[in-house]
Amino acid sequence: MSSLLDVRDLSVAFDTAAGRFNAVQSVDLTVASGEVLCVVGESGSGKSVSVLAVMGLLPPTGRVTSQEIRFRGEDLRTATPRARRRLIGRDVAMVFQEPTSSLNPCYTIGWQIGEALRVHGATAPSQVRRRVLDLLGQVGVPAPEQRMRSFPHQLSGGLNQRVMIAMAIACDPALLIADEPTTALDVTVQQGVLDLLVGLQRDRGMGLVLITHDMGVVAQTAQRVQVMYAGQVMEEQPADPLFAHPRHPYTAALLDALPERAEGKLRLPTIPGMVPGIDDRPGGCLFAPRCRFTTPKCTADRPALRPVNGAKVRCHYPLDDAGQPTGWTLGGST
Amino acid sequence: MIRHFARRLALIVPTLVGVTLLGFILVHAVPGDPVEVRTGERGISPERLAYFRHELGLDQPLWKQFADYEWQLLHGNLGRSLVTQESVWTEFTTFFPATLELGICALTFALVIGLPLGVIAAVRRGSALDYGLIGISVTGASMPIFWWGLMVILVFSVALGWTPVSGRIDELYYIEPHTGFLLIDSLFFSDDKGAFISTVRHLILPTIVLGTIPLATIARMTRSAMLEVLGEDYVRTARAKGLAPSRVVVVHALRNALIPVVTVLGLQVGALLGGAILTETVFSWPGVGHWLVESVQRRDYNVLQGGTLLIAILVMLVNLGVDVLYGVLNPRLRR
Ligand SMILES: Nc1ncnc2c1ncn2[C@@H]1O[C@H](COP(=O)(O)OP(=O)(O)O)[C@@H](O)[C@H]1O
Ligand SMILES: [Mg+2]
């Protein structure tokens, strides 16, 4: 598997009224072609901001720094805007969380899908039309002939998300980034959209970055998982070992909150507290205020991301196979 | 949608009755009547005065005069000018093309400059350019037309001598009115190319003066509508498609921002006609505004009432048209 996307040491800071806010800190992101990478974390952990930074879609208040952002070896940071636009939208496409507001209310969905085709290699109108119908069929929009003349407000959220997906795959991208594609949808249609994405990924051999806050979605789809928290990567592992042996207490807590793992318990366990925002980022480990195993060392030193048993973990006391923190004593010696 | 229009149409009749009543009251509230104004200082015998008043029906009680007037209107009769004896409708159709020509030029000028200014200010939000444009548009929107008109005349006509001071065309040309629009008549129905050039030169200053307020309003509205739209999710989607920035701004953002701008534009038409009266007075522009102001001086009741009514109908039609346009521009109103 060749590498599609290589992002090293990506940081994003926002200049806000309250000062500088590091929404994303030193994140690495690699995706191989044909691979499904899930980025998981609670809301506010910097998942969207990091992929938007890669796509160059952040508002101007977001300052992006990085060691490298390469797509198929081509450095996106030094590419001319024109060269970048040739990649973005054609070779790298993106699907967003809110399908209905992500589509332009003034144009029919057929026109909007067609635009993606026209921009990247102008084709004859009849050909565009055929391709649009074909795409709508592929994403499972019923009666594409009529639907292509509909405006977004006339369709349900689920159908609009299928339209967004059709638009994203219009130019046969090598990499598809889907940012919480099912979060805003009705529960009854979430599974269908998820299956569609995974099916398309498999059939076309695309790389897929699937962003979610739902470990259940990760379990169904991921080959590799990156767990984010408060702008940092906390853990990274292939999916199977991650579900068997989470190394970071945060990952373990996310897994404990899965309904199927909570059998026999009266209440679904949740992680107490919230993701720290702009004012309340602790100095040491960002997860320390909510962690079961916090020691004075955790609150004093921020751990680095380091390899442990085939995983990468940002924790002073990574969990062993039994789920116990290695080297941990209540007092906090190593 | 249809019910919406039915309601609008049903409102038109009572509105028009209100307009005529208000017009009637205001016209009669002005001291002096057409007969007195015409006799001037030389005086006239009370008998002759009574005779003329009786001729014009001015000796009737006011309610009777109003009822008679409405009755005539109901039969589509706007009456005749008390001064020229010409029918009010004929006079209106003679003067209106000049006003329409000026209004269209002013609105086009305002759109062609105001729209891009608003877009640029929004895209370059917070830059010196943006602040400059905001400053200009605030000044422009509160520009007193009379003063502004005299200023541009002083600078461009008197000091620089670039443009003529008044009228629609040089007096050396006589253009047979075909459409009433001098730009068209002088270009297509006159052999003398100088006529067209003279028409354009006469149009420049009034266009700028009348267009300034709508220009400033359009620029400001466009800017704020664009700022809102540029933060929308679908603009991000458009960028994610790899579209060129200009295409994102014009095809995706501006298309949406136009919806509120058009609404404001519709409201501007009423104000534009008000401005036209002042502009026509400053530039001696032989249009409806000029015609009405003269009839005020002559207390030409029929012209004043008829002219006001026709302008009111016009503004209503324009607003109705803007409503239709709004429906066309905004697909969200479709089911
Ligand atoms: N334009 C912005 N300006 C300031 N802060 C922002 C902006 N966009 C996102 N953030 C902040 O960055 C953090 C990460 O946001 P995001 O990446 O959207 O989280 P999520 O993981 O839920 O996708 C949040 O705390 C959010 O408030
Ligand atoms: Mg998000």
XYZ file of C-alpha atoms and ligand atoms in Angstrom:
697
model
C 0.000 0.000 0.000
C 1.460 3.288 -1.079
C 1.117 6.361 1.026
C -1.523 8.855 -0.053
C -1.508 11.524 2.581
C 1.375 12.348 4.895
C 0.862 15.058 7.440
C 3.568 15.651 10.009
C 3.474 17.879 13.045
C 0.330 19.793 12.109
C -0.705 22.550 14.500
C -3.544 25.008 14.193
C -3.942 28.088 16.364
C -6.870 30.483 16.325
C -6.507 34.121 17.223
C -9.560 34.746 19.345
C -10.694 37.638 21.477
C -9.495 35.676 24.494
C -6.056 35.158 22.957
C -4.331 32.401 21.046
C -6.008 29.029 21.144
C -4.190 25.904 19.991
C -7.029 23.885 18.544
C -4.680 21.280 17.083
C -1.215 20.482 18.431
C 1.405 18.508 16.582
C -0.839 16.007 14.882
C 0.498 13.410 12.451
C -1.870 11.950 9.924
C -1.024 9.322 7.365
C -3.356 7.453 5.092
C -2.415 4.757 2.640
C -4.415 4.186 -0.511
C -7.291 1.807 0.063
C -7.082 2.291 3.807
C -9.842 3.297 6.221
C -8.559 5.525 8.988
C -10.965 6.500 11.715
C -10.281 9.641 13.689
C -12.276 9.466 16.871
C -12.716 11.760 19.828
C -15.301 13.753 21.666
C -16.636 16.909 20.149
C -14.144 19.763 20.397
C -11.048 17.570 20.185
C -9.828 19.150 16.947
C -10.831 16.479 14.437
C -12.571 18.816 12.012
C -9.991 21.567 12.344
C -7.124 19.232 11.493
C -8.677 17.901 8.290
C -9.913 21.342 7.271
C -6.344 22.564 7.698
C -5.142 19.827 5.356
C -7.803 20.765 2.799
C -6.954 24.467 3.163
C -10.528 25.266 4.158
C -10.004 26.960 7.500
C -11.167 30.538 7.979
C -8.338 33.097 7.834
C -8.227 33.331 11.639
C -6.762 29.819 11.773
C -2.966 29.699 11.612
C -1.631 26.439 10.296
C 1.930 25.228 10.854
C 3.378 21.879 9.904
C 6.540 19.980 9.012
C 4.903 18.519 5.944
C 1.568 18.054 4.244
C 2.060 15.794 1.271
C -0.442 14.224 -1.036
C 1.110 11.446 -3.120
C 4.443 13.009 -2.333
C 3.482 16.464 -3.586
C 3.910 19.125 -0.940
C 0.617 20.967 -0.543
C 2.228 23.713 1.520
C 4.410 24.927 -1.328
C 2.016 24.104 -4.167
C 0.557 27.092 -6.009
C -3.112 27.773 -5.219
C -3.980 26.599 -8.700
C -2.108 23.318 -8.356
C -3.655 22.840 -4.955
C -7.156 23.332 -6.325
C -6.475 20.714 -8.962
C -5.897 18.215 -6.165
C -8.567 19.415 -3.772
C -11.952 18.427 -5.058
C -10.622 16.023 -7.643
C -8.100 13.746 -5.934
C -9.046 14.611 -2.379
C -12.733 15.147 -1.696
C -14.631 15.865 1.443
C -18.064 15.207 2.911
C -19.303 17.367 5.767
C -21.412 16.946 8.840
C -24.448 19.060 7.898
C -25.540 17.945 4.431
C -28.407 20.359 3.936
C -26.529 23.534 4.798
C -23.483 22.259 2.920
C -25.380 22.336 -0.356
C -26.081 25.657 -2.053
C -29.806 26.452 -1.652
C -29.923 28.332 -4.955
C -28.920 25.532 -7.295
C -30.379 22.148 -8.114
C -28.479 19.156 -6.857
C -27.931 17.990 -10.427
C -26.249 21.297 -11.222
C -24.072 21.124 -8.121
C -22.845 17.607 -8.861
C -22.336 18.609 -12.485
C -20.252 21.584 -11.427
C -17.739 19.281 -9.756
C -17.399 17.428 -13.064
C -17.184 20.571 -15.169
C -14.542 22.211 -13.018
C -12.165 19.282 -13.231
C -12.123 18.570 -16.947
C -14.902 20.214 -18.925
C -17.131 17.670 -20.566
C -20.090 18.058 -22.912
C -23.457 18.833 -21.265
C -24.999 15.511 -22.312
C -22.031 13.665 -20.900
C -22.212 15.615 -17.625
C -25.890 14.779 -17.369
C -25.248 11.088 -17.904
C -22.497 11.082 -15.315
C -24.693 12.912 -12.780
C -27.490 10.394 -13.225
C -24.998 7.586 -12.935
C -23.528 9.048 -9.725
C -26.948 9.580 -8.166
C -27.709 5.950 -8.913
C -24.444 4.832 -7.351
C -25.171 6.627 -4.095
C -28.658 5.168 -3.965
C -30.776 8.255 -4.669
C -34.112 6.953 -5.974
C -35.619 8.406 -9.178
C -32.446 10.311 -10.139
C -34.105 11.861 -13.212
C -36.473 13.854 -11.017
C -34.161 14.274 -8.043
C -31.455 15.950 -10.088
C -33.858 18.849 -10.640
C -34.592 19.172 -6.910
C -33.218 21.850 -4.656
C -31.535 20.799 -1.398
C -34.413 22.066 0.754
C -36.739 19.683 -1.049
C -34.760 16.604 0.025
C -34.249 14.923 3.384
C -30.949 15.165 5.235
C -30.160 11.565 4.379
C -30.704 12.122 0.656
C -28.708 15.350 0.771
C -25.810 13.496 2.370
C -25.979 10.961 -0.454
C -25.889 13.904 -2.876
C -22.829 15.283 -1.055
C -21.189 11.884 -1.397
C -22.045 11.754 -5.103
C -20.482 15.181 -5.513
C -17.366 14.082 -3.589
C -16.789 10.937 -5.663
C -17.671 12.662 -8.948
C -14.038 13.001 -10.002
C -12.884 9.619 -8.712
C -10.886 10.888 -5.743
C -8.077 8.780 -4.367
C -8.853 10.009 -0.879
C -12.210 10.791 0.683
C -12.462 12.637 3.965
C -15.816 12.297 5.694
C -16.289 14.521 8.726
C -18.996 13.011 10.935
C -21.063 12.166 7.861
C -23.899 10.582 9.832
C -23.973 12.684 13.005
C -26.606 15.136 11.779
C -28.784 12.466 10.196
C -31.842 10.688 11.425
C -30.819 7.502 13.286
C -32.829 5.405 10.868
C -30.717 6.451 7.875
C -27.295 6.648 9.550
C -26.444 3.022 8.923
C -27.358 3.274 5.240
C -25.060 6.242 4.651
C -22.228 4.573 6.560
C -22.625 1.369 4.535
C -22.638 3.428 1.347
C -19.343 5.118 2.277
C -17.629 1.889 3.210
C -18.989 0.174 0.104
C -17.722 2.945 -2.162
C -14.352 2.890 -0.435
C -14.047 -0.857 -0.993
C -15.260 -0.824 -4.609
C -13.073 2.061 -5.657
C -10.070 1.318 -3.485
C -10.115 4.862 -2.140
C -8.404 5.927 1.008
C -11.054 6.971 3.529
C -10.633 9.184 6.546
C -13.749 8.794 8.621
C -14.158 11.244 11.446
C -16.565 10.298 14.196
C -17.186 10.621 17.892
C -18.876 7.229 17.957
C -16.760 4.177 18.853
C -19.573 2.030 17.432
C -18.933 3.513 13.991
C -15.206 2.935 14.446
C -15.817 -0.714 15.306
C -17.755 -1.234 12.074
C -15.456 0.543 9.682
C -11.901 1.210 10.784
C -8.699 -0.485 9.761
C -6.637 1.948 11.765
C -7.737 4.292 14.516
C -6.417 7.602 15.714
C -7.846 8.828 19.007
C -7.840 12.591 19.475
C -8.367 14.603 22.583
C -8.161 18.377 23.095
C -6.178 18.895 19.915
C -3.689 16.059 20.407
C -3.429 12.491 19.216
C -3.700 10.316 22.341
C -3.384 6.935 20.749
C -2.974 5.330 17.386
C -3.366 1.631 16.582
C -4.801 -0.728 14.040
C -8.453 -1.330 14.846
C -8.397 -4.906 16.120
C -5.647 -4.510 18.723
C -7.151 -1.156 19.740
C -10.467 -2.728 20.618
C -8.721 -5.667 22.307
C -6.090 -3.697 24.181
C -6.577 0.042 24.347
C -3.344 1.575 25.631
C -4.576 4.987 26.664
C -6.999 5.401 29.578
C -9.027 7.794 27.384
C -9.469 5.156 24.679
C -10.402 2.642 27.345
C -12.992 5.037 28.726
C -14.460 5.606 25.241
C -14.707 1.852 24.750
C -16.315 1.356 28.149
C -19.038 3.744 27.038
C -20.011 1.444 24.149
C -23.470 0.001 24.818
C -22.441 -3.553 23.941
C -19.610 -3.464 26.479
C -21.819 -2.105 29.207
C -23.971 -5.215 29.421
C -25.071 -6.058 32.913
C -24.438 -2.538 34.100
C -27.418 -0.463 35.070
C -26.169 2.752 33.495
C -23.969 3.374 30.526
C -20.655 4.544 31.903
C -19.700 7.996 30.703
C -16.497 9.942 31.079
C -17.043 12.566 33.756
C -16.128 16.153 32.864
C -15.672 17.810 29.490
C -13.000 18.341 26.868
C -10.999 21.345 28.074
C -11.563 24.425 25.950
C -9.644 27.619 25.521
C -9.407 28.663 29.200
C -9.041 25.412 31.047
C -6.284 23.473 29.294
C -4.162 21.901 32.047
C -0.385 22.198 31.951
C 0.420 18.490 32.062
C -1.434 15.668 30.360
C -4.572 17.146 28.790
C -6.655 14.189 29.914
C -5.383 14.280 33.513
C -8.391 16.119 35.000
C -10.708 13.338 33.846
C -8.406 10.314 34.135
C -8.830 7.537 36.698
C -5.107 7.102 37.106
C -3.896 10.667 37.415
C -0.725 11.154 39.466
C 1.238 14.322 40.277
C 3.499 13.485 37.354
C 0.506 13.549 35.013
C -0.477 17.030 36.098
C 3.125 18.256 35.931
C 4.531 16.831 32.683
C 2.809 16.560 29.344
C 3.570 13.070 27.985
C 4.927 12.601 24.464
C 3.448 10.284 21.863
C 5.609 7.150 22.046
C 5.533 3.606 20.698
C 4.238 0.938 23.055
C 3.527 -2.656 21.969
C 2.890 -1.716 18.339
C 0.728 1.246 19.270
C 1.506 4.910 19.688
C 0.362 6.282 23.023
C 0.566 9.660 24.734
C 0.532 8.479 28.367
C 2.997 8.117 31.216
C 1.344 4.884 32.280
C 0.082 3.080 29.168
C -2.337 0.264 29.910
C -1.110 -3.308 29.723
C -3.027 -6.213 28.223
C -5.001 -6.536 31.429
C -6.008 -2.877 31.278
C -3.780 -1.882 34.177
C -1.448 1.142 33.960
C 2.153 0.012 33.734
C 4.545 1.421 36.313
C 1.725 3.166 38.091
C 1.596 3.673 41.829
C -0.819 5.916 43.586
C 1.993 8.272 44.569
C 3.095 8.580 40.962
C 6.619 7.116 40.810
C 7.612 5.424 37.610
C -47.415 31.994 -2.917
C -50.616 32.578 -4.896
C -52.500 33.464 -1.751
C -49.699 35.876 -0.921
C -50.201 37.686 -4.224
C -53.976 37.664 -3.904
C -53.596 39.411 -0.566
C -51.186 41.946 -2.029
C -53.573 42.684 -4.884
C -56.531 43.025 -2.539
C -54.593 45.637 -0.601
C -53.937 47.750 -3.672
C -57.427 49.267 -3.964
C -57.730 50.576 -0.370
C -54.145 51.817 -0.603
C -54.940 53.792 -3.737
C -58.059 55.327 -2.165
C -55.850 56.318 0.782
C -53.278 57.824 -1.561
C -55.883 59.935 -3.386
C -57.414 61.104 -0.116
C -54.030 62.066 1.277
C -53.118 63.746 -1.990
C -56.395 65.650 -1.969
C -55.954 66.850 1.602
C -52.338 67.919 1.107
C -53.085 69.728 -2.146
C -55.958 71.655 -0.629
C -54.016 72.397 2.526
C -51.590 74.535 0.539
C -52.687 78.170 0.852
C -54.082 79.757 -2.286
C -56.005 78.111 -5.108
C -55.334 77.876 -8.859
C -57.390 80.979 -9.629
C -55.763 83.192 -7.003
C -52.282 82.044 -7.985
C -52.908 82.921 -11.596
C -54.406 86.354 -11.057
C -51.325 87.311 -9.081
C -50.869 90.805 -7.694
C -52.877 92.690 -10.251
C -56.059 91.633 -8.537
C -59.393 90.591 -9.943
C -62.933 91.541 -9.235
C -64.741 89.324 -6.716
C -67.330 88.466 -9.369
C -64.736 87.235 -11.852
C -63.020 85.284 -9.055
C -66.299 83.599 -8.133
C -66.975 82.877 -11.783
C -63.633 81.131 -12.364
C -63.969 79.220 -9.132
C -67.386 78.061 -10.145
C -66.032 77.012 -13.553
C -63.407 74.798 -11.871
C -65.890 73.458 -9.317
C -63.908 75.020 -6.483
C -67.060 76.541 -4.949
C -68.351 73.093 -4.072
C -67.926 71.714 -0.549
C -64.607 69.775 -0.221
C -66.291 66.403 0.354
C -68.268 66.896 -2.855
C -65.132 67.815 -4.774
C -63.422 64.686 -3.475
C -66.381 62.453 -4.254
C -66.601 63.860 -7.799
C -62.887 63.322 -8.267
C -63.076 59.705 -7.106
C -66.085 59.146 -9.338
C -64.101 60.361 -12.348
C -61.129 58.201 -11.354
C -63.404 55.194 -11.192
C -64.134 55.817 -14.847
C -60.448 55.979 -15.593
C -60.522 59.733 -15.973
C -57.641 61.620 -14.393
C -59.023 64.963 -15.524
C -57.292 67.835 -17.253
C -54.609 70.207 -16.141
C -56.207 73.343 -14.758
C -53.474 75.342 -16.452
C -52.812 73.802 -19.851
C -56.185 72.069 -20.307
C -54.196 69.056 -21.527
C -55.299 65.689 -20.112
C -53.241 64.703 -17.078
C -52.560 61.259 -18.540
C -51.161 62.757 -21.752
C -48.925 65.123 -19.833
C -47.727 62.268 -17.630
C -46.829 60.112 -20.614
C -44.933 63.047 -22.113
C -42.826 63.679 -19.049
C -42.473 60.167 -17.699
C -39.943 58.775 -20.221
C -37.425 61.420 -19.158
C -37.775 60.365 -15.530
C -37.663 56.687 -16.386
C -34.569 57.156 -18.499
C -32.823 59.002 -15.700
C -34.014 56.480 -13.100
C -32.808 53.490 -15.093
C -29.430 55.136 -15.688
C -29.086 56.006 -12.000
C -30.035 52.514 -10.852
C -27.714 50.897 -13.373
C -24.915 53.178 -12.246
C -25.656 52.309 -8.616
C -25.696 48.566 -9.327
C -22.667 48.453 -11.581
C -20.542 50.248 -8.998
C -22.268 49.390 -5.713
C -22.462 45.640 -6.161
C -18.746 45.060 -6.861
C -17.790 47.524 -4.116
C -19.885 45.601 -1.594
C -18.457 42.276 -2.721
C -14.859 43.497 -2.574
C -15.367 45.058 0.850
C -16.786 41.783 2.180
C -14.049 39.634 0.680
C -11.361 41.998 1.999
C -13.111 42.427 5.293
C -11.245 44.527 7.833
C -8.750 45.882 5.306
C -8.144 49.593 4.740
C -10.111 49.216 1.526
C -13.076 47.855 3.473
C -13.036 50.726 5.939
C -12.673 53.227 3.127
C -15.680 51.775 1.344
C -17.769 51.760 4.505
C -16.897 55.399 5.073
C -17.800 56.362 1.521
C -21.070 54.473 1.609
C -22.158 55.988 4.917
C -21.434 59.438 3.519
C -23.135 58.623 0.242
C -26.281 57.241 1.835
C -26.851 60.458 3.765
C -25.952 62.807 0.934
C -28.444 65.682 0.589
C -29.363 65.537 -3.091
C -29.884 69.276 -3.533
C -26.499 70.204 -2.136
C -24.781 67.305 -3.864
C -26.302 68.285 -7.196
C -25.144 71.873 -6.857
C -21.671 70.669 -5.834
C -21.154 68.462 -8.881
C -22.483 71.222 -11.132
C -20.023 73.683 -9.577
C -17.095 71.329 -10.040
C -17.779 69.556 -13.330
C -19.837 72.109 -15.220
C -18.738 75.472 -13.896
C -15.120 74.944 -12.841
C -14.047 72.219 -15.283
C -16.593 72.821 -18.006
C -16.828 69.088 -18.816
C -20.570 68.676 -18.694
C -23.652 70.775 -19.416
C -25.561 72.309 -16.542
C -29.154 71.508 -17.329
C -31.672 69.867 -19.630
C -31.615 66.593 -21.531
C -29.913 67.663 -24.751
C -28.371 70.711 -26.425
C -30.964 73.117 -27.718
C -29.543 72.863 -31.205
C -30.980 69.425 -31.655
C -34.605 68.652 -32.123
C -35.394 64.990 -31.704
C -38.832 63.756 -32.681
C -40.017 61.648 -29.742
C -40.501 58.033 -30.825
C -39.946 56.162 -27.597
C -39.488 59.204 -25.389
C -36.104 57.840 -24.330
C -33.618 60.290 -25.718
C -30.763 57.795 -25.666
C -32.717 55.604 -28.050
C -34.359 58.345 -30.088
C -31.129 60.253 -30.629
C -29.162 57.135 -31.522
C -31.621 55.491 -33.911
C -33.902 58.254 -35.147
C -31.424 61.052 -35.669
C -28.815 61.296 -38.394
C -26.691 63.566 -36.301
C -24.362 61.571 -34.077
C -23.776 64.712 -32.067
C -27.291 64.386 -30.691
C -26.528 61.103 -28.994
C -23.275 62.364 -27.550
C -25.026 65.464 -26.265
C -27.703 63.274 -24.638
C -25.064 61.174 -22.889
C -23.215 64.259 -21.671
C -26.420 65.678 -20.255
C -27.194 62.416 -18.480
C -23.887 62.004 -16.650
C -24.295 64.410 -13.747
C -27.981 63.739 -12.971
C -27.239 60.005 -13.087
C -24.417 60.366 -10.592
C -26.442 62.623 -8.298
C -29.551 60.465 -8.329
C -27.535 57.230 -8.192
C -25.381 58.132 -5.213
C -27.817 57.168 -2.462
C -28.876 53.855 -4.015
C -25.218 53.116 -4.793
C -24.237 53.588 -1.168
C -27.209 51.557 0.038
C -26.530 48.728 -2.387
C -22.833 48.637 -1.487
C -23.610 48.480 2.215
C -26.326 45.845 1.822
C -24.193 43.736 -0.487
C -21.308 43.879 1.938
C -23.332 42.725 4.913
C -25.210 40.063 2.929
C -21.918 38.781 1.518
C -20.285 38.667 4.940
C -23.109 36.499 6.155
C -23.122 34.235 3.132
C -19.326 33.805 3.017
C -19.477 32.056 6.392
C -22.041 29.515 5.201
C -21.299 25.823 4.908
C -22.067 25.720 1.190
C -19.335 28.255 0.496
C -16.895 25.907 2.214
C -18.274 23.083 0.064
C -17.686 25.174 -3.037
C -14.075 25.709 -2.000
C -13.731 22.009 -1.197
C -14.719 21.286 -4.803
C -11.568 23.087 -5.908
C -13.346 26.033 -7.517
C -11.409 29.212 -8.212
C -11.960 31.876 -5.521
C -13.677 34.207 -7.976
C -16.163 31.489 -8.884
C -16.815 30.712 -5.221
C -17.491 34.375 -4.518
C -19.637 35.155 -7.546
C -21.435 31.931 -8.408
C -21.932 30.557 -4.906
C -21.843 33.467 -2.463
C -23.115 36.444 -4.457
C -25.992 34.438 -5.924
C -27.304 33.972 -2.385
C -26.442 37.468 -1.207
C -28.474 38.917 -4.076
C -31.723 37.778 -2.477
C -31.726 40.360 0.346
C -30.092 42.951 -1.908
C -32.928 42.739 -4.423
C -35.454 43.321 -1.664
C -33.671 46.479 -0.627
C -33.423 47.542 -4.222
C -37.203 47.267 -4.526
C -37.647 49.518 -1.525
C -35.153 51.929 -3.061
C -37.362 52.578 -6.084
C -39.781 54.654 -4.012
C -36.903 56.662 -2.589
C -35.413 56.920 -6.066
C -38.555 58.631 -7.370
C -38.412 61.043 -4.443
C -34.786 61.736 -5.300
C -35.718 62.173 -8.940
C -37.967 65.121 -8.053
C -35.057 66.899 -6.406
C -32.567 65.927 -9.076
C -34.884 67.076 -11.867
C -35.330 70.399 -10.128
C -31.583 70.929 -9.763
C -30.840 70.002 -13.374
C -34.055 71.409 -14.949
C -34.668 67.887 -16.173
C -38.009 67.855 -17.997
C -39.446 64.850 -16.192
C -42.317 63.990 -13.923
C -40.632 65.517 -10.886
C -40.120 68.810 -12.642
C -43.739 68.689 -13.870
C -45.063 68.083 -10.353
C -42.992 70.825 -8.745
C -44.268 73.312 -11.342
C -47.846 72.242 -10.683
C -47.343 72.885 -6.986
C -46.424 76.446 -7.835
C -49.497 76.748 -10.053
C -51.749 74.901 -7.602
C -52.707 72.660 -10.485
C -54.831 70.348 -8.333
C -55.611 67.817 -11.030
C -52.013 67.384 -12.119
C -50.800 67.091 -8.541
C -53.425 64.549 -7.550
C -53.207 62.579 -10.776
C -49.413 62.596 -10.828
C -49.180 61.451 -7.215
C -51.651 58.678 -7.880
C -49.788 57.455 -10.969
C -46.486 57.450 -9.093
C -48.090 55.538 -6.232
C -49.393 52.932 -8.681
C -45.966 52.720 -10.240
C -44.231 52.132 -6.907
C -46.755 49.440 -6.066
C -46.218 47.703 -9.381
C -42.467 47.812 -8.888
C -42.821 46.329 -5.418
C -45.015 43.599 -6.803
C -42.407 42.948 -9.475
C -39.697 42.768 -6.818
C -41.797 40.216 -4.965
C -41.983 38.073 -8.064
C -38.257 38.482 -8.636
C -37.631 37.518 -5.017
C -39.575 34.307 -5.588
C -37.566 33.583 -8.716
C -34.235 34.293 -7.011
C -35.029 32.261 -3.925
C -35.745 28.631 -4.765
C -36.424 27.937 -1.086
C -39.866 29.486 -1.584
C -40.697 26.677 -4.002
C -42.141 23.466 -2.662
N -12.969 29.260 13.521
C -12.645 28.959 14.788
N -12.242 29.945 15.633
C -11.899 29.651 16.909
N -11.940 28.426 17.436
C -12.327 27.412 16.646
C -12.707 27.617 15.290
N -13.063 26.422 14.749
C -12.915 25.509 15.740
N -12.471 26.092 16.873
C -12.167 25.422 18.134
O -11.265 24.388 17.895
C -11.558 23.274 18.705
C -11.667 22.037 17.882
O -12.799 22.132 17.050
P -13.223 20.988 16.045
O -12.051 20.561 15.253
O -14.388 21.491 15.308
O -13.673 19.807 17.001
P -14.274 18.404 16.591
O -13.313 17.412 17.097
O -15.574 18.321 17.307
O -14.431 18.389 15.128
C -12.848 23.591 19.439
O -12.530 23.950 20.769
C -13.403 24.757 18.694
O -14.083 25.619 19.563
Mg -16.263 18.317 14.057
